[in-house]
Each structure stands twice: as C-alpha cells, then as structure tokens.
Coordinates of C-alpha atoms in Angstrom, one line a residue:
X487 CA -23.4 -15.3 -6.3
X488 CA -21.1 -14.7 -3.3
X489 CA -18.8 -11.7 -3.4
X490 CA -15.9 -11.4 -0.9
X491 CA -15.4 -7.6 -0.4
X492 CA -12.1 -7.9 1.3
X493 CA -9.2 -9.7 -0.4
X494 CA -5.5 -8.8 -0.6
X495 CA -2.7 -10.1 -2.8
X496 CA -0.7 -11.5 0.1
X497 CA 1.4 -14.2 -1.6
X498 CA 3.2 -12.5 -4.5
X499 CA 5.8 -13.3 -7.1
X500 CA 9.2 -13.2 -5.3
X501 CA 10.6 -10.6 -7.8
X502 CA 7.9 -8.1 -6.8
X503 CA 8.9 -8.1 -3.1
X504 CA 12.6 -8.2 -4.0
X505 CA 12.1 -5.1 -6.0
X506 CA 10.5 -3.3 -3.1
X507 CA 13.5 -4.2 -0.9
X508 CA 15.8 -2.8 -3.5
X509 CA 13.7 0.3 -4.0
X510 CA 13.8 1.1 -0.3
X511 CA 17.5 0.4 -0.1
X512 CA 18.1 2.7 -3.0
X513 CA 16.1 5.5 -1.4
X514 CA 18.2 5.2 1.8
X515 CA 21.4 5.3 -0.2
X516 CA 20.3 8.3 -2.2
X517 CA 20.3 6.3 -5.5
X518 CA 17.7 5.6 -8.2
X519 CA 15.7 2.5 -7.8
X520 CA 16.4 -0.4 -10.2
X521 CA 13.9 -1.1 -13.0
X522 CA 10.9 -3.1 -12.1
X523 CA 11.4 -6.7 -12.9
X524 CA 9.7 -8.7 -15.6
X525 CA 7.0 -10.9 -14.0
X526 CA 5.3 -13.5 -16.2
X527 CA 1.7 -14.4 -16.3
X528 CA 2.6 -17.9 -15.2
X529 CA 4.3 -16.5 -12.1
X530 CA 1.1 -14.6 -11.3
X531 CA -1.1 -17.7 -11.9
X532 CA 1.1 -19.8 -9.7
X533 CA 0.7 -17.5 -6.7
X534 CA -3.0 -16.9 -7.2
X535 CA -4.1 -20.5 -8.0
X536 CA -2.3 -21.9 -5.0
X537 CA -3.8 -19.4 -2.6
X538 CA -6.8 -17.1 -3.1
X539 CA -8.3 -18.8 -6.1
X540 CA -8.0 -22.3 -4.5
X541 CA -9.6 -21.2 -1.3
X542 CA -12.4 -19.3 -2.9
X543 CA -13.4 -22.4 -4.7
X544 CA -13.0 -24.7 -1.7
X545 CA -15.0 -22.4 0.5
X546 CA -17.8 -21.7 -2.0
X547 CA -17.3 -18.0 -2.9
X548 CA -17.5 -16.7 -6.5
X549 CA -15.5 -13.5 -6.5
X550 CA -13.3 -11.3 -4.4
X551 CA -12.7 -7.6 -4.4
X552 CA -8.9 -7.6 -4.6
X553 CA -6.3 -5.1 -3.6
X554 CA -2.6 -4.9 -2.8
X555 CA -1.3 -6.5 0.4
X556 CA -2.4 -4.0 3.1
X557 CA 0.6 -4.6 5.4
X558 CA 3.0 -3.7 2.6
X559 CA 1.3 -0.5 1.4
X560 CA 3.6 1.3 3.9
X561 CA 3.3 4.9 2.6
X562 CA 5.5 6.0 5.5
X563 CA 8.5 4.4 3.8
X564 CA 10.5 6.7 1.7
X565 CA 9.0 9.9 0.2
X566 CA 6.2 10.8 -2.1
X567 CA 8.1 9.6 -5.2
X568 CA 8.8 6.2 -3.6
X569 CA 5.2 5.9 -2.6
X570 CA 4.0 6.7 -6.1
X571 CA 6.3 4.2 -7.8
X572 CA 5.3 1.5 -5.2
X573 CA 1.6 2.1 -5.6
X574 CA 1.8 2.0 -9.3
X575 CA 3.7 -1.3 -9.2
X576 CA 1.3 -2.9 -6.8
X577 CA -1.8 -1.6 -8.6
X578 CA -0.5 -2.7 -12.0
X579 CA 0.0 -6.2 -10.5
X580 CA -3.6 -6.2 -9.3
X581 CA -4.8 -5.1 -12.7
X582 CA -2.9 -8.1 -14.2
X583 CA -4.6 -10.5 -11.8
X584 CA -8.0 -9.1 -12.7
X585 CA -7.1 -9.4 -16.4
X586 CA -6.2 -13.0 -16.0
X587 CA -9.2 -13.9 -13.9
X588 CA -11.9 -11.3 -14.8
X589 CA -14.8 -13.4 -13.5
X590 CA -13.1 -13.9 -10.1
X591 CA -11.1 -10.8 -9.1
X592 CA -12.4 -7.3 -9.1
X593 CA -9.6 -4.8 -8.7
X594 CA -9.2 -2.1 -6.0
X595 CA -6.2 0.2 -5.7
X596 CA -3.9 1.5 -3.0
X597 CA -3.0 5.1 -2.9
X598 CA 0.4 6.8 -2.6
X599 CA -0.4 8.7 0.6
X600 CA 3.0 9.8 1.7
X601 CA 2.9 11.4 5.2
X602 CA 2.8 15.2 5.0
X603 CA 2.1 15.3 1.3
X604 CA -1.0 16.6 -0.2
X605 CA -3.4 14.2 -2.0
X606 CA -2.8 15.2 -5.6
X607 CA -0.8 12.0 -6.3
X608 CA -3.5 9.9 -4.7
X609 CA -6.2 11.6 -6.8
X610 CA -4.1 11.0 -10.0
X611 CA -3.6 7.3 -9.1
X612 CA -7.2 6.7 -8.3
X613 CA -8.2 8.2 -11.7
X614 CA -5.6 6.1 -13.5
X615 CA -6.8 2.9 -11.8
X616 CA -10.5 3.5 -12.4
X617 CA -9.5 4.1 -16.1
X618 CA -8.1 0.5 -16.0
X619 CA -11.4 -0.9 -14.6
X620 CA -10.8 -0.6 -10.8
X621 CA -14.0 -0.4 -8.8
X622 CA -12.7 1.3 -5.6
X623 CA -9.7 2.2 -3.4
X624 CA -8.1 1.6 0.0
X625 CA -7.8 4.8 2.0
X626 CA -5.3 4.9 4.8
X627 CA -6.5 7.2 7.6
X628 CA -3.0 7.1 9.2
X629 CA -0.3 7.1 6.5
X630 CA 2.3 7.6 9.2
X631 CA 2.1 4.0 10.2
X632 CA 0.9 4.1 13.8
X633 CA 1.7 7.7 14.7
X634 CA -1.9 9.1 14.1
X635 CA -0.6 12.5 13.1
X636 CA -2.8 13.0 10.1
X637 CA -6.0 15.2 10.3
X638 CA -9.2 13.4 11.1
X639 CA -11.1 12.0 8.1
X640 CA -13.6 14.8 8.3
X641 CA -10.9 17.5 7.8
X642 CA -10.8 19.4 4.5
X643 CA -7.3 17.9 3.9
X644 CA -9.1 14.8 2.6
X645 CA -11.6 16.6 0.4
X646 CA -9.7 16.3 -2.9
X647 CA -9.8 12.5 -2.7
X648 CA -13.4 12.5 -1.6
X649 CA -14.4 14.8 -4.5
X650 CA -12.7 12.3 -6.9
X651 CA -14.4 9.3 -5.3
X652 CA -17.8 11.0 -5.7
X653 CA -17.0 12.0 -9.3
X654 CA -16.0 8.4 -10.2
X655 CA -18.7 6.8 -7.9
X656 CA -16.3 4.5 -6.1
X657 CA -16.1 3.7 -2.4
X658 CA -13.1 3.3 -0.2
X659 CA -12.2 0.7 2.3
X660 CA -10.6 2.4 5.3
X661 CA -7.4 0.4 5.8
X662 CA -4.1 1.2 7.5
X663 CA -0.9 -0.6 6.7
X664 CA 2.2 -1.7 8.7
X665 CA 2.8 -0.3 12.2
X666 CA 5.9 1.7 13.1
X667 CA 4.8 1.8 16.7
X668 CA 6.2 -1.1 18.8
X669 CA 3.3 -0.8 21.1
X670 CA 0.8 -1.5 18.3
X671 CA 0.8 -5.0 16.9
X672 CA -0.2 -4.4 13.2
X673 CA -3.1 -6.8 12.7
X674 CA -4.1 -7.4 16.3
X675 CA -4.0 -3.9 17.7
X676 CA -3.3 -1.3 15.0
X677 CA -5.9 -2.4 12.4
X678 CA -8.7 -2.7 14.9
X679 CA -7.8 0.5 16.7
X680 CA -7.7 2.4 13.4
X681 CA -11.1 1.0 12.3
X682 CA -12.6 2.2 15.6
X683 CA -10.8 5.6 15.5
X684 CA -12.1 6.2 12.0
X685 CA -15.7 5.6 13.0
X686 CA -15.4 8.0 15.9
X687 CA -13.9 10.7 13.7
X688 CA -16.9 10.3 11.4
X689 CA -19.3 10.7 14.3
X690 CA -17.6 14.0 15.4
X691 CA -18.0 15.6 12.0
X692 CA -20.7 16.1 9.3
X693 CA -18.8 14.6 6.4
X694 CA -21.8 13.0 4.7
X695 CA -23.8 16.2 4.9
X696 CA -21.1 17.6 2.6
X697 CA -20.6 14.4 0.5
X698 CA -23.9 12.6 0.7
X699 CA -22.9 9.9 -1.8
X700 CA -19.5 9.1 -0.3
X701 CA -19.2 5.5 0.8
X702 CA -16.7 3.8 3.2
X703 CA -16.3 0.2 4.2
X704 CA -14.8 -0.1 7.7
X705 CA -13.2 -3.6 7.7
X706 CA -12.6 -6.2 10.3
X707 CA -16.2 -6.1 11.3
X708 CA -16.0 -2.4 12.1
X709 CA -13.3 -2.8 14.7
X710 CA -14.7 -2.4 18.2
X711 CA -17.7 -0.4 17.0
X712 CA -20.5 -3.1 17.0
X713 CA -19.4 -4.4 20.4
X714 CA -19.7 -0.9 21.8
X715 CA -22.6 0.3 19.7
X716 CA -24.4 1.8 22.7
X717 CA -21.3 3.9 23.5
X718 CA -21.1 5.4 20.1
X719 CA -24.9 6.1 20.0
X720 CA -24.5 7.7 23.4
X721 CA -21.5 9.8 22.3
X722 CA -23.3 11.0 19.2
X723 CA -26.2 12.1 21.4
X724 CA -23.8 13.9 23.8
X725 CA -22.1 15.6 20.9
X726 CA -25.6 16.8 19.6
X727 CA -25.2 14.8 16.5
X728 CA -28.2 13.1 14.7
X729 CA -29.0 9.5 15.3
X730 CA -26.3 7.3 13.8
X731 CA -28.8 5.7 11.4
X732 CA -29.0 8.9 9.5
X733 CA -25.7 10.5 10.5
X734 CA -23.4 7.7 9.2
X735 CA -25.1 4.5 8.4
X736 CA -26.3 5.4 4.9
X737 CA -22.7 5.8 4.0
X738 CA -20.7 3.5 6.2
X739 CA -20.5 -0.3 5.9
X740 CA -18.8 -3.1 7.8
X741 CA -17.4 -6.4 6.5
X742 CA -17.5 -9.9 8.1
X743 CA -13.8 -10.3 8.7
X744 CA -14.6 -11.4 12.3
X745 CA -13.1 -14.8 13.0
X746 CA -15.6 -16.6 15.3
X747 CA -19.3 -17.3 15.2
X748 CA -20.3 -15.3 18.3
X749 CA -18.6 -12.2 16.8
X750 CA -20.5 -12.6 13.5
X751 CA -23.7 -13.2 15.5
X752 CA -23.2 -10.0 17.4
X753 CA -22.5 -8.1 14.2
X754 CA -25.7 -9.3 12.6
X755 CA -27.7 -8.6 15.7
X756 CA -26.4 -5.0 16.2
X757 CA -25.8 -3.6 12.7
X758 CA -28.5 -3.3 10.1
X759 CA -28.4 -6.0 7.4
X760 CA -28.0 -3.3 4.7
X761 CA -24.7 -2.2 6.2
X762 CA -22.9 -5.6 6.2
X763 CA -20.8 -7.0 3.4
X764 CA -19.4 -10.4 3.3
X765 CA -15.6 -10.4 3.6
X766 CA -12.9 -12.8 4.7
X767 CA -9.4 -11.3 4.2
X768 CA -8.3 -14.9 3.5
X769 CA -4.6 -15.7 3.5
X770 CA -4.3 -12.5 5.6
X771 CA -3.9 -11.7 9.3
X772 CA -5.2 -15.0 10.7
X773 CA -4.4 -18.1 8.6
X774 CA -4.6 -21.0 11.0
X775 CA -7.2 -23.5 12.0
X776 CA -9.4 -22.9 15.0
X777 CA -8.9 -25.9 17.3
X778 CA -12.4 -25.6 18.7
X779 CA -14.1 -26.0 15.3
X780 CA -11.5 -27.7 13.0
X781 CA -12.0 -25.0 10.4
X782 CA -9.9 -22.1 9.3
X783 CA -10.5 -18.9 11.3
X784 CA -10.8 -16.9 8.1
X785 CA -13.4 -19.2 6.5
X786 CA -16.1 -16.6 7.3
X787 CA -18.7 -17.9 4.9
X788 CA -19.4 -20.6 7.4
X789 CA -20.3 -18.0 10.0
X790 CA -22.7 -16.2 7.7
X791 CA -24.3 -19.5 6.6
X792 CA -25.0 -20.2 10.3
X793 CA -26.7 -16.9 11.1
X794 CA -30.4 -17.1 12.0
X795 CA -31.5 -14.7 9.3
X796 CA -33.7 -14.9 6.2
X797 CA -32.5 -15.9 2.8
X798 CA -33.0 -12.4 1.6
X799 CA -30.9 -11.0 4.4
X800 CA -28.2 -13.6 3.6
X801 CA -28.3 -12.7 -0.1
X802 CA -27.8 -9.0 0.8
X803 CA -24.7 -9.8 2.8
X804 CA -23.3 -12.2 0.2
X805 CA -24.0 -10.2 -2.9
X806 CA -26.7 -7.4 -2.9
X807 CA -25.0 -5.0 -0.6
X808 CA -21.6 -5.3 -2.4
X809 CA -23.2 -4.5 -5.7
X810 CA -24.9 -1.5 -4.2
X811 CA -21.8 -0.1 -2.5
X812 CA -19.6 -0.9 -5.6
X813 CA -21.7 0.3 -8.5
X814 CA -18.9 -0.1 -11.0
X815 CA -18.7 -3.8 -10.0
X816 CA -22.5 -4.1 -10.5
X817 CA -22.2 -2.6 -13.9
X818 CA -19.4 -4.9 -14.9
X819 CA -21.3 -8.0 -13.7
X820 CA -24.5 -6.9 -15.5
X821 CA -22.4 -6.4 -18.7
X822 CA -21.4 -10.1 -18.3
X823 CA -24.9 -11.2 -17.7
X824 CA -24.4 -11.9 -14.0

C-alpha cells in the first residue's frame, strides 16, 4: 500500500474557521469564547471527499497520516487557554475524519504550545489523543510564530513531551505554523528555514543519546539539509560530534514534499532509503499545476515512481518506513489484516 505521511485538513467546514475567528476576537475583548458549533458528519464528508480523499484516489495513494491545518495551529495567538481549546477543537475534528474513513486517514494531533508556557498542556493533549487512536503528533519548534525565541530542541525544556512520546511510542513531525515575521513568508521561507534550523539544533546536542527511541520526521524534504549534506557532515565533524549516520539518522526522517523531480532525485541520492517517507502535503502550500510537466506540483507520487531505485527501496518509501516510524499505525493496519 501507499501511505502519505504528510497530510493536513486544509479545507474545513466553514463553521470551524468561523469559531476560531470568534474565539480570537473574544480573547482580545476579554470575553469568553462562544460555544463550539455543531458540525455534521455530512459537512465533514463534503470537505474531505471533494479534496484529500478525491486526490488520494486520483493519484494512487491508499492512506494519509492526517493532522490539523499547519498554518492555522498558531499557538502564538491568545494564551495557553486559547491554545488548549483550539487544539482540542482541531484534534477532535481530525478524530471525526478518521472515524468516518478509518481505512484512509490515520490521525495525528497538534499540541497547545503557547509561547512561554511549559509543556504540561501539550503532554496532556498528546495523551488524550493517543487514547483516541492517534498515532503521532506535530511538534512546533518555534511556537512564537517566526520569532525563534524558544530553547533549541535539545534543551531540557522539551523533555516532558519527549518522555511522553517515548512512553507512548509515537513520533513527531517537526512543523511550524503561521509566521508573524513579515520577512518570513510562511510556506516559502519560514517552513523551510525551521526544518533546517531544527536539524542543526539536533546536530549540536546529544538528544538521541538521552532518548534513543525518540523519532522525528522533518518535513518538506528536510528543508535545505539534503542539498547541503556536506555542510552538515562537516559541521558535525568540527563540533566533535559522531558521524551523522549514528548521531541522528537512526531517529530523524525526511518526507518527499519536494515539488519537482530533480529535488526528489537529489533526496534519494543523498539520504539513505531507510530515512525517506512518502509525503505530499496535498492541498497545502503549493496547489497549482507545473506548466513544465502539466501535473500538479504536489503530486509527489509521480516523482517517487520515476526514481531509479529498486522495487524494495520504493516499497520502503511508500509503506515500509512509515510503518516502522509509526508503530501504532502498523499495529492498527495489522489488526485490519493489512
């Protein structure tokens, strides 16, 4: 089967987004947020079947690992209570999607990482969501929205969420949200910069010596890392760190959200096959048709299909690696005979 490791619920029932607008306005006015609206299963089906589900079928994938819309996680908006309520609303909607289409959508949660707050609320939300069948989480390395004021990912500040991830045996996709910085375009600059920054932070520490089973997916093809692989190998050497193959690459994985064939070719040439998971982030950052190919930029299966690799290597990218990185997904699939 073909598992897309990187999907977001990007086209939502209008009442959900309207409630978020009202929630933020109420916070600014010092008032209580209105009750969350009633959203019917038919409204959810309408948004899903016209978008992600339709495209999955058209493009030949079987399942997507599905999380709330990344650009709207926005933990920098409001305070911790606002972030908790918003995370719960978004995650509950993801749970409903997975409940309606259990063979197609595997749920992943966002966390209420309000800037300056500790991670106790995030730990509680992760535990709540895994109890509902979620298989992983999105971890925002910069909850401030482009200010980069949080401690590096190797800092003990993050250890409570890592300890819970290890206990529950779930990975995290490293994923920032909207940008408050006018100099950082959200999807074109901020996302790719944050991916690259996260990898460098991991080089500088010894996080996986402390948490040997912790697993991260760095999306968007690993940011700039594969293109500058020699730089990062050289920096690790200058910093007296072990070779990256042992220092990071038993625990860090990249997806294939790279929207042209030469980029995917480079990813497959530079990064070991065991570290690559198929992903598309369809109906996400780049939704148009590439005029040079006539196909959608985010139809990434085409690029993997065109790689000069063995069938076993292609199977690892499409399915095997995701089942290894997301063991709760593997267990769910096996329980269904898949």
